[in-house]
mmCIF file with all atom_site columns, C-alpha atoms in Angstrom:
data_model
loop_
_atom_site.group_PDB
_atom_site.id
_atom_site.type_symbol
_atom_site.label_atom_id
_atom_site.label_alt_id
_atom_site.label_comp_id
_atom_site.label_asym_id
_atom_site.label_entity_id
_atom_site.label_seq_id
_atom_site.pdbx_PDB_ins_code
_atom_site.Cartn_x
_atom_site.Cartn_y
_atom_site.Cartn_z
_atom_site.occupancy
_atom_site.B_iso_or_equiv
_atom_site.pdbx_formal_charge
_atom_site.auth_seq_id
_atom_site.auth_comp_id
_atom_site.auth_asym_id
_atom_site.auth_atom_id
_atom_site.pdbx_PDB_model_num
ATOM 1   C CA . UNK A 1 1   ? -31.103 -2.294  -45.538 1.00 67.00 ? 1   UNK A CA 1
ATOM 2   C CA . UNK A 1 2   ? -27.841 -2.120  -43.839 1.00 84.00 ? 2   UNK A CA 1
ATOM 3   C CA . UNK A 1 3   ? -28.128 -4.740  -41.780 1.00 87.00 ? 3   UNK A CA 1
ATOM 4   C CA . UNK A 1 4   ? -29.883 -7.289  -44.219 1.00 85.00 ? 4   UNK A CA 1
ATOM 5   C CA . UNK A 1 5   ? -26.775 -6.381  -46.622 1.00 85.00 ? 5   UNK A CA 1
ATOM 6   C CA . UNK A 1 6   ? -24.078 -7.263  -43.751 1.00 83.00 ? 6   UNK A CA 1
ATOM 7   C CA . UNK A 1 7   ? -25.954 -10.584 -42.465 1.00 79.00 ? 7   UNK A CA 1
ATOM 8   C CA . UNK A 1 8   ? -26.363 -11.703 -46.081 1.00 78.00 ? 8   UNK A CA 1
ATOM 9   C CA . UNK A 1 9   ? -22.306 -10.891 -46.667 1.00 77.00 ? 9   UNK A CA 1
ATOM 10  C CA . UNK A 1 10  ? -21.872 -13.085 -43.003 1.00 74.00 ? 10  UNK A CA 1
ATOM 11  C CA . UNK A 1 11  ? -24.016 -15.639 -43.889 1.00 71.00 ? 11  UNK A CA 1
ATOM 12  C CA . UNK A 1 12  ? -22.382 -16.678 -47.377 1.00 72.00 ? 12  UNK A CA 1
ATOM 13  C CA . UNK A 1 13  ? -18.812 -15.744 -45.976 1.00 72.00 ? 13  UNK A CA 1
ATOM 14  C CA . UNK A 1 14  ? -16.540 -18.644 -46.300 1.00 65.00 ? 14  UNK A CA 1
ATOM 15  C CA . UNK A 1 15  ? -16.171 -19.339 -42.711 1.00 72.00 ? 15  UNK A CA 1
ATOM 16  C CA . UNK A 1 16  ? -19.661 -19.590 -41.950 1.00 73.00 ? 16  UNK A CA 1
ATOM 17  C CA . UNK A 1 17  ? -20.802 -22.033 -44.533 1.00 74.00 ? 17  UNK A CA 1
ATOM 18  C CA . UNK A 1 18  ? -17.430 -23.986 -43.928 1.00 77.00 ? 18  UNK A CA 1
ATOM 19  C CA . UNK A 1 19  ? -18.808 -24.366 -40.203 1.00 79.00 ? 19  UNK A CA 1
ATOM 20  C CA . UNK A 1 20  ? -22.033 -25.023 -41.238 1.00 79.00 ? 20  UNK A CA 1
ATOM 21  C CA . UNK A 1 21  ? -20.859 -27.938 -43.475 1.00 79.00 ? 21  UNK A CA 1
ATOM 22  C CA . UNK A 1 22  ? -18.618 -29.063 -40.613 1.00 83.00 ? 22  UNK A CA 1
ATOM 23  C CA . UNK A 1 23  ? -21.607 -29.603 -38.477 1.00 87.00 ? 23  UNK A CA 1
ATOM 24  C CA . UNK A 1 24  ? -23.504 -31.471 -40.741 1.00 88.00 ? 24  UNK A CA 1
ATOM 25  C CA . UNK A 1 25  ? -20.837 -33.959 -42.023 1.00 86.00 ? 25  UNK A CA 1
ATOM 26  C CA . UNK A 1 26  ? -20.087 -34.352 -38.010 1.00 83.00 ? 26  UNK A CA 1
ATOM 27  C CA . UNK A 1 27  ? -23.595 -35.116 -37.466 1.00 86.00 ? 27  UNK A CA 1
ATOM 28  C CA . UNK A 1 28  ? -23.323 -37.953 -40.060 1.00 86.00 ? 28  UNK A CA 1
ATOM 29  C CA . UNK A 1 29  ? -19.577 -38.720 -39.002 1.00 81.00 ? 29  UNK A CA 1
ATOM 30  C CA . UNK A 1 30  ? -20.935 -39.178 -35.669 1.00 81.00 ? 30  UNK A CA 1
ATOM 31  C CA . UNK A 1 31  ? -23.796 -41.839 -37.019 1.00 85.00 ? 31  UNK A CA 1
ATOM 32  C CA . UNK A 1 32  ? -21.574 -44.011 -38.962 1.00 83.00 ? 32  UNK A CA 1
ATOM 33  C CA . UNK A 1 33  ? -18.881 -44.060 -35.572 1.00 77.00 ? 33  UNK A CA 1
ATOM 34  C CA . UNK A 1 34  ? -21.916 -45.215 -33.595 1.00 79.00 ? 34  UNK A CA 1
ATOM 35  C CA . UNK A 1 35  ? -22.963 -47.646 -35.744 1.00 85.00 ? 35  UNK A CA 1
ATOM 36  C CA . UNK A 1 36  ? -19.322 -49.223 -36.177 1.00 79.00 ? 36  UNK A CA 1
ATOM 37  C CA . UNK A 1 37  ? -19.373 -49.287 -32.099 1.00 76.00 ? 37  UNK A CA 1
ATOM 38  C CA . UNK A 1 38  ? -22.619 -50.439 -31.397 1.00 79.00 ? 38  UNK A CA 1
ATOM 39  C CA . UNK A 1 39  ? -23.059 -52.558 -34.349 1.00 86.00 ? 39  UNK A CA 1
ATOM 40  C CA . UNK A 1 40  ? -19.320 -53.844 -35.572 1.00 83.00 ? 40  UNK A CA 1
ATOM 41  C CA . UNK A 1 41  ? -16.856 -53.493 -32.114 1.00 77.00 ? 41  UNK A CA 1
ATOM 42  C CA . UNK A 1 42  ? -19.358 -54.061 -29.221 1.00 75.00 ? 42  UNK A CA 1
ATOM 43  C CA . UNK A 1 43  ? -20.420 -57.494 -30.111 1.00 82.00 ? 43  UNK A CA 1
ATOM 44  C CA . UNK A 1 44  ? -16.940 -58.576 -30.311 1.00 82.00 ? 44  UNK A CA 1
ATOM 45  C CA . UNK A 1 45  ? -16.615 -57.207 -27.054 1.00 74.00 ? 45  UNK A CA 1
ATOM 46  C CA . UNK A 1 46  ? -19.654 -59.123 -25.487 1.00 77.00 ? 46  UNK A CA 1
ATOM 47  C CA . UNK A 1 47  ? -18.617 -62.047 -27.393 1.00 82.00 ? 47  UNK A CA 1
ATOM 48  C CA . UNK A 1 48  ? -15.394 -61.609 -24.936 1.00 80.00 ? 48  UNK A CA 1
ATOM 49  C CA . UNK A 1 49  ? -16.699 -60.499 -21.676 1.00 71.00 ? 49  UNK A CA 1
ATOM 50  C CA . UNK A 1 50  ? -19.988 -60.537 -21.870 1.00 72.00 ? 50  UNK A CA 1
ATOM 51  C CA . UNK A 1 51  ? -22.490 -57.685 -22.424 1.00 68.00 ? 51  UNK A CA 1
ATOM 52  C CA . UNK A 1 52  ? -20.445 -54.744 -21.188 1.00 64.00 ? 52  UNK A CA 1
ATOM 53  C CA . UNK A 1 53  ? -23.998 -53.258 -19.026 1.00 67.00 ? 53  UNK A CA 1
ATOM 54  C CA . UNK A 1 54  ? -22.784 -51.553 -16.023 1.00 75.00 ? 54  UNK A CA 1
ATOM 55  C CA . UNK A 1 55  ? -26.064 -49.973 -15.840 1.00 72.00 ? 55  UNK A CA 1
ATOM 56  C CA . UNK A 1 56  ? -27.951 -51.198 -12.889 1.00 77.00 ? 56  UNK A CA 1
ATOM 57  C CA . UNK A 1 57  ? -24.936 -50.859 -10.809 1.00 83.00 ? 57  UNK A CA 1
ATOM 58  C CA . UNK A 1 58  ? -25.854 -48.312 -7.666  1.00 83.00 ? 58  UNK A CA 1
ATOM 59  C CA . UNK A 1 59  ? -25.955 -47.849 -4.561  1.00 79.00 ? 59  UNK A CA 1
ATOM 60  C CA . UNK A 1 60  ? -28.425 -46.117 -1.789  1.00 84.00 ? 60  UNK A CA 1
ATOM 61  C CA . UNK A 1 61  ? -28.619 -43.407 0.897   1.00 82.00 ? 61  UNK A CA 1
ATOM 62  C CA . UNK A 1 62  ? -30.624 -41.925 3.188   1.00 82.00 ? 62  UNK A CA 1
ATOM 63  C CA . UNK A 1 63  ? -34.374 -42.916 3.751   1.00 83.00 ? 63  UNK A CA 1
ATOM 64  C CA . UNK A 1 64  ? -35.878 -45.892 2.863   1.00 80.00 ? 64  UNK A CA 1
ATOM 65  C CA . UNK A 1 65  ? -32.521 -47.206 1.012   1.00 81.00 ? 65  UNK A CA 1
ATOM 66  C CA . UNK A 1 66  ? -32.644 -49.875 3.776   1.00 80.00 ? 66  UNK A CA 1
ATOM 67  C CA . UNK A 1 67  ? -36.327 -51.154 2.036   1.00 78.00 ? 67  UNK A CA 1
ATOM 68  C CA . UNK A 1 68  ? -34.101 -51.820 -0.842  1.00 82.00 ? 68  UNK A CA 1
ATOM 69  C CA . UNK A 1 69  ? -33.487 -56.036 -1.229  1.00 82.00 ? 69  UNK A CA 1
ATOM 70  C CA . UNK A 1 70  ? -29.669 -56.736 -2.379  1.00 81.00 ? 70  UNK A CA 1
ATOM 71  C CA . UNK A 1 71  ? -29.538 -57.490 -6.549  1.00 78.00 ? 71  UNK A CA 1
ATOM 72  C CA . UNK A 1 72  ? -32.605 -55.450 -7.406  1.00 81.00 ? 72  UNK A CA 1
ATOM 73  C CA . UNK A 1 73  ? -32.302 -53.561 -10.581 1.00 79.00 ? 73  UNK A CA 1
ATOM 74  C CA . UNK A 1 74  ? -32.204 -49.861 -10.531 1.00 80.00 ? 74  UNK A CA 1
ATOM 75  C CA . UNK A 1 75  ? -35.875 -49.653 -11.553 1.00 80.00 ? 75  UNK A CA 1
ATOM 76  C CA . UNK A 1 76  ? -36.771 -51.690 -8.612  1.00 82.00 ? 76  UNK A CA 1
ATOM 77  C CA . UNK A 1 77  ? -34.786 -49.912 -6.202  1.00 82.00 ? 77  UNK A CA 1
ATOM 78  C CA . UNK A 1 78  ? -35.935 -46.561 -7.385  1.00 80.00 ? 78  UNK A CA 1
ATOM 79  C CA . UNK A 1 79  ? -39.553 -48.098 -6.757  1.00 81.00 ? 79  UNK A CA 1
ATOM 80  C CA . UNK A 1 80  ? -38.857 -49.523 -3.478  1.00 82.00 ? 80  UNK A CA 1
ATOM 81  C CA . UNK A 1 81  ? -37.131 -46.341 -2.043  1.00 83.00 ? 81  UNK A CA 1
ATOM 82  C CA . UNK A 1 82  ? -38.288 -43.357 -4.028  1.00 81.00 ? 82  UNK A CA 1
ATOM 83  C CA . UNK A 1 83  ? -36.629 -41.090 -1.135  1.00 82.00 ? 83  UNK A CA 1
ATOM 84  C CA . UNK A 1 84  ? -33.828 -42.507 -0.659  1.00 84.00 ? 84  UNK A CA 1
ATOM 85  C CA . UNK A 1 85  ? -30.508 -41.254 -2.869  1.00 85.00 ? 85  UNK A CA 1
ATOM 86  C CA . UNK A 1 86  ? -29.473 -43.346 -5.149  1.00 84.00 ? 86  UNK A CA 1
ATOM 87  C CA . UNK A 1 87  ? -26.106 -42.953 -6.524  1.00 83.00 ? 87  UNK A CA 1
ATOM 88  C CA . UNK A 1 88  ? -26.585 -44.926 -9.842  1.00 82.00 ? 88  UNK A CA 1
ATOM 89  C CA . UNK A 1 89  ? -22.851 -44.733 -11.278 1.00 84.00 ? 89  UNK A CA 1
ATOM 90  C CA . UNK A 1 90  ? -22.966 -48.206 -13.663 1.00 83.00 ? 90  UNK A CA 1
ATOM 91  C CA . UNK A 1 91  ? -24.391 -45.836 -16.781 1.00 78.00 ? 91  UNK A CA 1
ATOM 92  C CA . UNK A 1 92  ? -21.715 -43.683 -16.462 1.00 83.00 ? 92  UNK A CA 1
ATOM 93  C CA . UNK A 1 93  ? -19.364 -46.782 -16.599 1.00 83.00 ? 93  UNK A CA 1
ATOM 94  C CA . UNK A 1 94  ? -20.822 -47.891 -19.653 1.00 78.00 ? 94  UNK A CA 1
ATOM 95  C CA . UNK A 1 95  ? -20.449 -44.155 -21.249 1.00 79.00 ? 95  UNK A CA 1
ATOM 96  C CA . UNK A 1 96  ? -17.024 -43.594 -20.247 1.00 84.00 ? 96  UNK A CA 1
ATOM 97  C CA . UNK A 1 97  ? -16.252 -47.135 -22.015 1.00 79.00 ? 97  UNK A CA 1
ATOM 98  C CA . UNK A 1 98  ? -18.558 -46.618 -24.790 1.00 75.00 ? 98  UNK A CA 1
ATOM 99  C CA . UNK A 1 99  ? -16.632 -43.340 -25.030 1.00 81.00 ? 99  UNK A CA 1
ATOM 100 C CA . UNK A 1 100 ? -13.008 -44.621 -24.757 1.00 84.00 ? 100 UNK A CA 1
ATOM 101 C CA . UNK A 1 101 ? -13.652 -46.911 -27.771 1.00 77.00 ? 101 UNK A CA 1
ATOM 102 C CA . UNK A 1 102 ? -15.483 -44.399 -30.170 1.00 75.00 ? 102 UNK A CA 1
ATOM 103 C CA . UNK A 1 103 ? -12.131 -41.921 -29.252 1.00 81.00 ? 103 UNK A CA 1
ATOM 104 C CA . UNK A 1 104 ? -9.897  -45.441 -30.047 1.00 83.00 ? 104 UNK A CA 1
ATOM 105 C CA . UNK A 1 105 ? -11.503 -45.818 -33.316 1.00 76.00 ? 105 UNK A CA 1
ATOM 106 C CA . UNK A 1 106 ? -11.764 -42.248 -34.592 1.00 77.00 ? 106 UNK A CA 1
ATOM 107 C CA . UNK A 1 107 ? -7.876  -41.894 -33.508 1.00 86.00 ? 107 UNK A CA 1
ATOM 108 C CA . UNK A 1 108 ? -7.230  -44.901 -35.378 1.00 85.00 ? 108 UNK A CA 1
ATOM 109 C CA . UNK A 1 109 ? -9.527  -43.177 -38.035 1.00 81.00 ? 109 UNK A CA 1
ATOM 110 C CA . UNK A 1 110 ? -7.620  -40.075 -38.649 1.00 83.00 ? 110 UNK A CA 1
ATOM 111 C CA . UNK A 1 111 ? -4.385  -41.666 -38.167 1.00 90.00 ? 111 UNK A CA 1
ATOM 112 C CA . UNK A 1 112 ? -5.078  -43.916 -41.307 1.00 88.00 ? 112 UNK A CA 1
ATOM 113 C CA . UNK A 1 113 ? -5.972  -40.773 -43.166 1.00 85.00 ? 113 UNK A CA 1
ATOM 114 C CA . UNK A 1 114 ? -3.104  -39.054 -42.440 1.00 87.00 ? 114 UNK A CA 1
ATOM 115 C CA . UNK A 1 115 ? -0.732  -41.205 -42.922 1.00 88.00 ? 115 UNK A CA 1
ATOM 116 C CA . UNK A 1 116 ? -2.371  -41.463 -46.366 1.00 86.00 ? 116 UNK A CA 1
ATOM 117 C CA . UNK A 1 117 ? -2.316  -38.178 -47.528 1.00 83.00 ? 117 UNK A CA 1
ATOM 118 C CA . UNK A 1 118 ? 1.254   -38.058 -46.254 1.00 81.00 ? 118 UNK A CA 1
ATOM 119 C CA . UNK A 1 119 ? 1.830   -40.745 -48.809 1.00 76.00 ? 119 UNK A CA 1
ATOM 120 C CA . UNK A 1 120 ? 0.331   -38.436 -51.587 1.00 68.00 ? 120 UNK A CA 1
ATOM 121 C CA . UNK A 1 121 ? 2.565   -35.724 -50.359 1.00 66.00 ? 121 UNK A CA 1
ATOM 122 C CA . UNK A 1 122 ? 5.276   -37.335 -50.534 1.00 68.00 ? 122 UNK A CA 1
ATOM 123 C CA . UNK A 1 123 ? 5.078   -38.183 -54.020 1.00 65.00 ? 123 UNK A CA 1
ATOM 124 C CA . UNK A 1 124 ? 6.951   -35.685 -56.346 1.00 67.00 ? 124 UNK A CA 1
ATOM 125 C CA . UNK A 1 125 ? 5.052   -33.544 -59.106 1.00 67.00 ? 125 UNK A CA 1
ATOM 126 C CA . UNK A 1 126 ? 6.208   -33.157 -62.429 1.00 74.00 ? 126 UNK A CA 1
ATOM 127 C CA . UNK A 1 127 ? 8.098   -29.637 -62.885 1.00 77.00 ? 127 UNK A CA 1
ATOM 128 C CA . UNK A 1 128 ? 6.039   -27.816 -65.112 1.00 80.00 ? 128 UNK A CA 1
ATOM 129 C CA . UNK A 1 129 ? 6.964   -27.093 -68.765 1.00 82.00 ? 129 UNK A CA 1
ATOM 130 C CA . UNK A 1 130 ? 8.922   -23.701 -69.589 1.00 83.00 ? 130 UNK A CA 1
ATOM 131 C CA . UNK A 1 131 ? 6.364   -21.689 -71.217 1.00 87.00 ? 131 UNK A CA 1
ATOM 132 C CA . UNK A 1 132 ? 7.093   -19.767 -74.420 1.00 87.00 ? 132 UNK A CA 1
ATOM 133 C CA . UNK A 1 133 ? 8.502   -17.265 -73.236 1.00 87.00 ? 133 UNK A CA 1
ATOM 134 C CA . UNK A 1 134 ? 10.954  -18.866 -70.636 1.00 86.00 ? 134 UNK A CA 1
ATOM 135 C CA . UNK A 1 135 ? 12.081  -20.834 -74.058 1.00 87.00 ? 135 UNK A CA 1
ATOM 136 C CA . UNK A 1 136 ? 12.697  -17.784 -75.888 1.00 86.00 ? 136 UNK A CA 1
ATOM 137 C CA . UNK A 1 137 ? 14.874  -16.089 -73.332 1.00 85.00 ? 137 UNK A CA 1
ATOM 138 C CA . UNK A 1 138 ? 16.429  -19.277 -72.650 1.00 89.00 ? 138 UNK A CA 1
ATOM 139 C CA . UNK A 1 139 ? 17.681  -19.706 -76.000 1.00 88.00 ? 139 UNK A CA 1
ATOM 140 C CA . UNK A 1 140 ? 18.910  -15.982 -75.788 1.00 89.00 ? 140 UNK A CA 1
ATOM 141 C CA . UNK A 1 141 ? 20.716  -16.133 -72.873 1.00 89.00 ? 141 UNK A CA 1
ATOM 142 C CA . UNK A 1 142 ? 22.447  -19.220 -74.603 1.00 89.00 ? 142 UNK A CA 1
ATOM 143 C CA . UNK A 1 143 ? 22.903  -16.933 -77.514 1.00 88.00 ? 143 UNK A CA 1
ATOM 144 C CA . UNK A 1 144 ? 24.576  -14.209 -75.403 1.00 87.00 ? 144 UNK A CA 1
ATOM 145 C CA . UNK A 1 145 ? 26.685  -16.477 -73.551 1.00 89.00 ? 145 UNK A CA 1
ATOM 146 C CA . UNK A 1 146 ? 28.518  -17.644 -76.919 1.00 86.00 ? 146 UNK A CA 1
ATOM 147 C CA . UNK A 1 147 ? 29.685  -14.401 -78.022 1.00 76.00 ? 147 UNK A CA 1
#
């Protein structure tokens, strides 16, 4: 019973469930930022340069990669020679960019959000009203201070 006790005290512990929660919004956090890439920054992109697809960018070694024609498409090659080693580096192009601008836009992301709750920071509270009590010994110490 022990041990049912001490997961059940770990599982509802604050710093399990604040993970937990964590992982979830990031799951959804991670949706919406590739969404605002794919959907929102990347057309804008391909509107510039043209469809940033680095994908069928490779290159061959070993046997057979001479049976492979100049310009095929990675498919191709990988039909034409399926001994040969192909080192098909274009998709990792594409990540690494894809990459670089979902890390651009969730910098610019938390930047925006801090410097907003700095702005609610800096904003002063109220003090607090005396309470009862500090009024009574307030007007005391004026009391004692006269005499």
């Amino acid at each position: 019973m022990g041990f049912i006790k001490e997961f059940k005290e770990f599982a509802v512990k604050g710093n399990a469930f604040d993970l937990a929660v964590g992982v979830i919004i990031g799951g959804a956090f991670g949706k919406i930022v590739t969404s605002m890439i794919d959907d929102l920054i990347m057309p804008i992109v391909a509107a510039i340069v043209g469809k940033p697809d680095f994908s069928s960018i490779y290159f061959a070694i070993g046997k057979g990669a001479e049976n492979i024609p100049a310009g095929s498409t990675l498919a191709k090659a990988k039909e034409l020679a399926p001994d040969a080693a192909i080192f098909a580096y274009g998709n990792f192009i594409t990540v690494a960019i894809n990459f670089i601008l979902l890390a651009l836009v969730v910098f610019m992301l938390v930047k925006t959000i801090n410097r907003m709750r700095k702005t609610e920071a800096e904003t002063p509270a109220e003090p607090a009203a005396p309470t009862t009590t500090e009024q009574l010994l307030s007007e005391i110490r004026d009391e004692l201070k006269k005499k």
